[in-house]
Amino acid sequence: RDRALFATIYHYGLRVSEATLLQLADLDLVRGRICIHRLKSGLGGERPLLSNTARLLGAYLPVRLPTGTGLFTGRQGNLHRQRIQQLFRRYARVAGLGEEFTVHSLRHSIATHLLDAGQDIEYVRDHLGHVNIQNTLIYARITDRHRERVFRELEKSYEIVKA
């Protein structure tokens, strides 16, 4: 459950509260789709299910506790925000990560990783559900690999004057 939970949070750039909004009905493994619900007036909707996430969710569903309607449940029902944060802190401690890492770090990480992988800022904006591109531009400033790649592409461009 926990691997599927944190993979879903990371791959879709979810806030902790958005992870708690996921319902079992939002997942369609047959079609390979997941419905994301965004907070803060974010843009949600149906998204393709990444194959690794689908594999983890497929392994989790047969052992999912039927104690709630949420996608991620525990003995007491749907997982709540505080429980997800508590689980993350435990795993972060085991992994030797500092106290500054939180579940929200996964959202920041996927944004940076998408830019490093060559995705443009508009895709990252859509992926995170940002309405305003200004909220996404902070990630463009913190990734050196993205800056380097863009610079190299510009350098090859015939539109740039070469001395």
Coordinates of C-alpha atoms in Angstrom, one line a residue:
R1 CA 0.0 0.0 0.0
D2 CA 2.6 2.5 1.0
R3 CA 4.8 2.1 -2.1
A4 CA 1.7 2.5 -4.3
L5 CA 0.6 5.5 -2.2
F6 CA 3.9 7.4 -2.4
A7 CA 4.5 6.4 -6.1
T8 CA 1.1 7.9 -6.9
I9 CA 1.8 11.1 -5.0
Y10 CA 5.2 11.4 -6.7
H11 CA 4.2 10.5 -10.2
Y12 CA 1.2 12.8 -10.3
G13 CA 2.6 15.6 -8.1
L14 CA -0.1 15.3 -5.6
R15 CA -0.5 17.3 -2.4
V16 CA -1.1 15.1 0.6
S17 CA -4.7 16.3 0.8
E18 CA -5.2 15.5 -2.9
A19 CA -4.0 11.9 -2.2
T20 CA -6.7 11.6 0.4
L21 CA -9.3 12.7 -2.2
L22 CA -8.6 9.7 -4.4
Q23 CA -11.4 7.2 -4.4
L24 CA -11.3 3.5 -5.6
A25 CA -13.7 4.6 -8.4
D26 CA -11.1 7.0 -9.7
L27 CA -8.8 4.2 -10.7
D28 CA -9.3 2.3 -14.0
L29 CA -6.5 -0.3 -14.4
V30 CA -8.2 -1.8 -17.5
R31 CA -8.1 1.5 -19.4
G32 CA -4.9 2.6 -17.6
R33 CA -6.4 5.8 -16.3
I34 CA -6.6 7.7 -13.0
C35 CA -8.8 10.7 -12.1
I36 CA -7.0 13.3 -10.2
H37 CA -8.8 15.8 -8.0
R38 CA -6.9 19.0 -7.4
L39 CA -7.2 21.5 -4.5
K40 CA -6.4 25.2 -4.5
S41 CA -8.5 25.7 -7.7
G42 CA -6.1 23.4 -9.5
L43 CA -6.8 21.7 -12.8
G44 CA -7.6 18.0 -12.3
G45 CA -9.1 15.4 -14.5
E46 CA -8.4 12.1 -16.0
R47 CA -4.7 11.2 -16.6
P48 CA -2.9 8.2 -18.1
L49 CA -1.7 5.7 -15.5
L50 CA 2.0 5.3 -15.6
S51 CA 2.9 1.6 -16.0
N52 CA 5.0 1.5 -12.8
T53 CA 2.2 3.1 -10.8
A54 CA -0.3 0.7 -12.4
R55 CA 1.9 -2.3 -11.4
L56 CA 2.1 -1.0 -7.8
L57 CA -1.6 -0.2 -7.6
G58 CA -2.5 -3.6 -9.1
A59 CA -0.4 -5.4 -6.5
Y60 CA -2.0 -3.3 -3.7
L61 CA -5.7 -3.6 -4.7
P62 CA -6.1 -7.4 -3.8
V63 CA -4.8 -6.6 -0.2
R64 CA -6.6 -3.3 0.2
L65 CA -8.7 -3.1 3.3
P66 CA -12.3 -2.5 2.5
T67 CA -12.7 -0.1 5.4
G68 CA -13.5 3.0 3.3
T69 CA -14.2 4.3 -0.1
G70 CA -10.8 5.9 -0.5
L71 CA -8.2 4.4 -2.8
F72 CA -5.8 4.2 0.2
T73 CA -7.2 2.7 3.3
G74 CA -6.0 1.4 6.7
R75 CA -7.6 -0.5 9.6
Q76 CA -9.5 2.6 10.6
G77 CA -10.9 3.6 7.2
N78 CA -9.5 6.0 4.6
L79 CA -6.0 7.2 5.2
H80 CA -5.9 10.7 6.5
R81 CA -3.4 13.5 5.8
Q82 CA -1.7 13.2 9.2
R83 CA -1.3 9.4 8.8
I84 CA 0.3 9.8 5.3
Q85 CA 2.7 12.4 6.7
Q86 CA 3.5 10.1 9.6
L87 CA 4.3 7.2 7.3
F88 CA 6.5 9.5 5.1
R89 CA 8.5 10.7 8.1
R90 CA 9.1 7.1 9.2
Y91 CA 10.3 6.1 5.7
A92 CA 12.4 9.2 5.4
R93 CA 14.1 8.5 8.7
V94 CA 14.8 4.9 7.6
A95 CA 16.3 6.2 4.3
G96 CA 18.5 8.6 6.2
L97 CA 16.8 11.8 4.9
G98 CA 16.8 14.9 6.9
E99 CA 13.8 16.3 8.8
E100 CA 13.3 19.0 6.1
F101 CA 11.9 16.4 3.7
T102 CA 8.1 16.1 3.7
V103 CA 5.5 14.4 1.5
H104 CA 5.3 17.7 -0.4
S105 CA 9.0 17.2 -1.3
L106 CA 7.7 14.5 -3.7
R107 CA 5.6 17.2 -5.6
H108 CA 8.7 19.4 -5.9
S109 CA 10.8 16.5 -7.0
I110 CA 8.5 15.4 -9.8
A111 CA 8.4 18.9 -11.1
T112 CA 12.1 19.2 -11.2
H113 CA 12.6 15.7 -12.6
L114 CA 10.1 16.4 -15.4
L115 CA 12.1 19.5 -16.4
D116 CA 15.4 17.6 -16.2
A117 CA 13.9 15.0 -18.5
G118 CA 13.2 17.6 -21.1
Q119 CA 9.5 18.5 -20.5
D120 CA 8.6 22.1 -21.1
I121 CA 7.3 24.3 -18.3
E122 CA 3.8 24.3 -19.8
Y123 CA 3.6 20.5 -19.4
V124 CA 4.8 20.7 -15.8
R125 CA 2.2 23.4 -15.2
D126 CA -0.5 21.0 -16.5
H127 CA 0.9 18.0 -14.6
L128 CA 0.9 19.8 -11.3
G129 CA -2.6 21.2 -11.9
H130 CA -1.4 24.8 -11.7
V131 CA -3.8 27.4 -13.2
N132 CA -1.2 30.2 -13.2
I133 CA 2.1 29.5 -14.9
Q134 CA 3.8 31.8 -12.3
N135 CA 3.3 29.1 -9.7
T136 CA 5.3 26.7 -11.9
L137 CA 8.1 29.0 -13.0
I138 CA 9.9 28.5 -9.7
Y139 CA 10.9 25.0 -10.8
A140 CA 12.5 26.3 -14.0
R141 CA 14.8 28.4 -11.8
I142 CA 16.0 25.6 -9.6
T143 CA 17.1 23.0 -12.2
D144 CA 20.5 23.4 -13.7
R145 CA 20.2 20.5 -16.1
H146 CA 17.2 22.1 -17.7
R147 CA 19.0 25.4 -18.0
E148 CA 22.0 23.6 -19.6
R149 CA 19.9 21.7 -22.1
V150 CA 18.0 24.8 -23.2
F151 CA 21.3 26.7 -23.6
R152 CA 22.7 23.9 -25.7
E153 CA 19.6 23.8 -27.9
L154 CA 19.8 27.6 -28.4
E155 CA 23.5 27.3 -29.2
K156 CA 22.6 24.9 -32.1
S157 CA 19.9 27.1 -33.4
Y158 CA 20.4 28.8 -36.8
E159 CA 18.6 31.8 -35.4
I160 CA 21.3 32.6 -32.9
V161 CA 24.1 34.6 -34.4
K162 CA 27.5 32.9 -34.2
A163 CA 30.5 35.1 -33.9

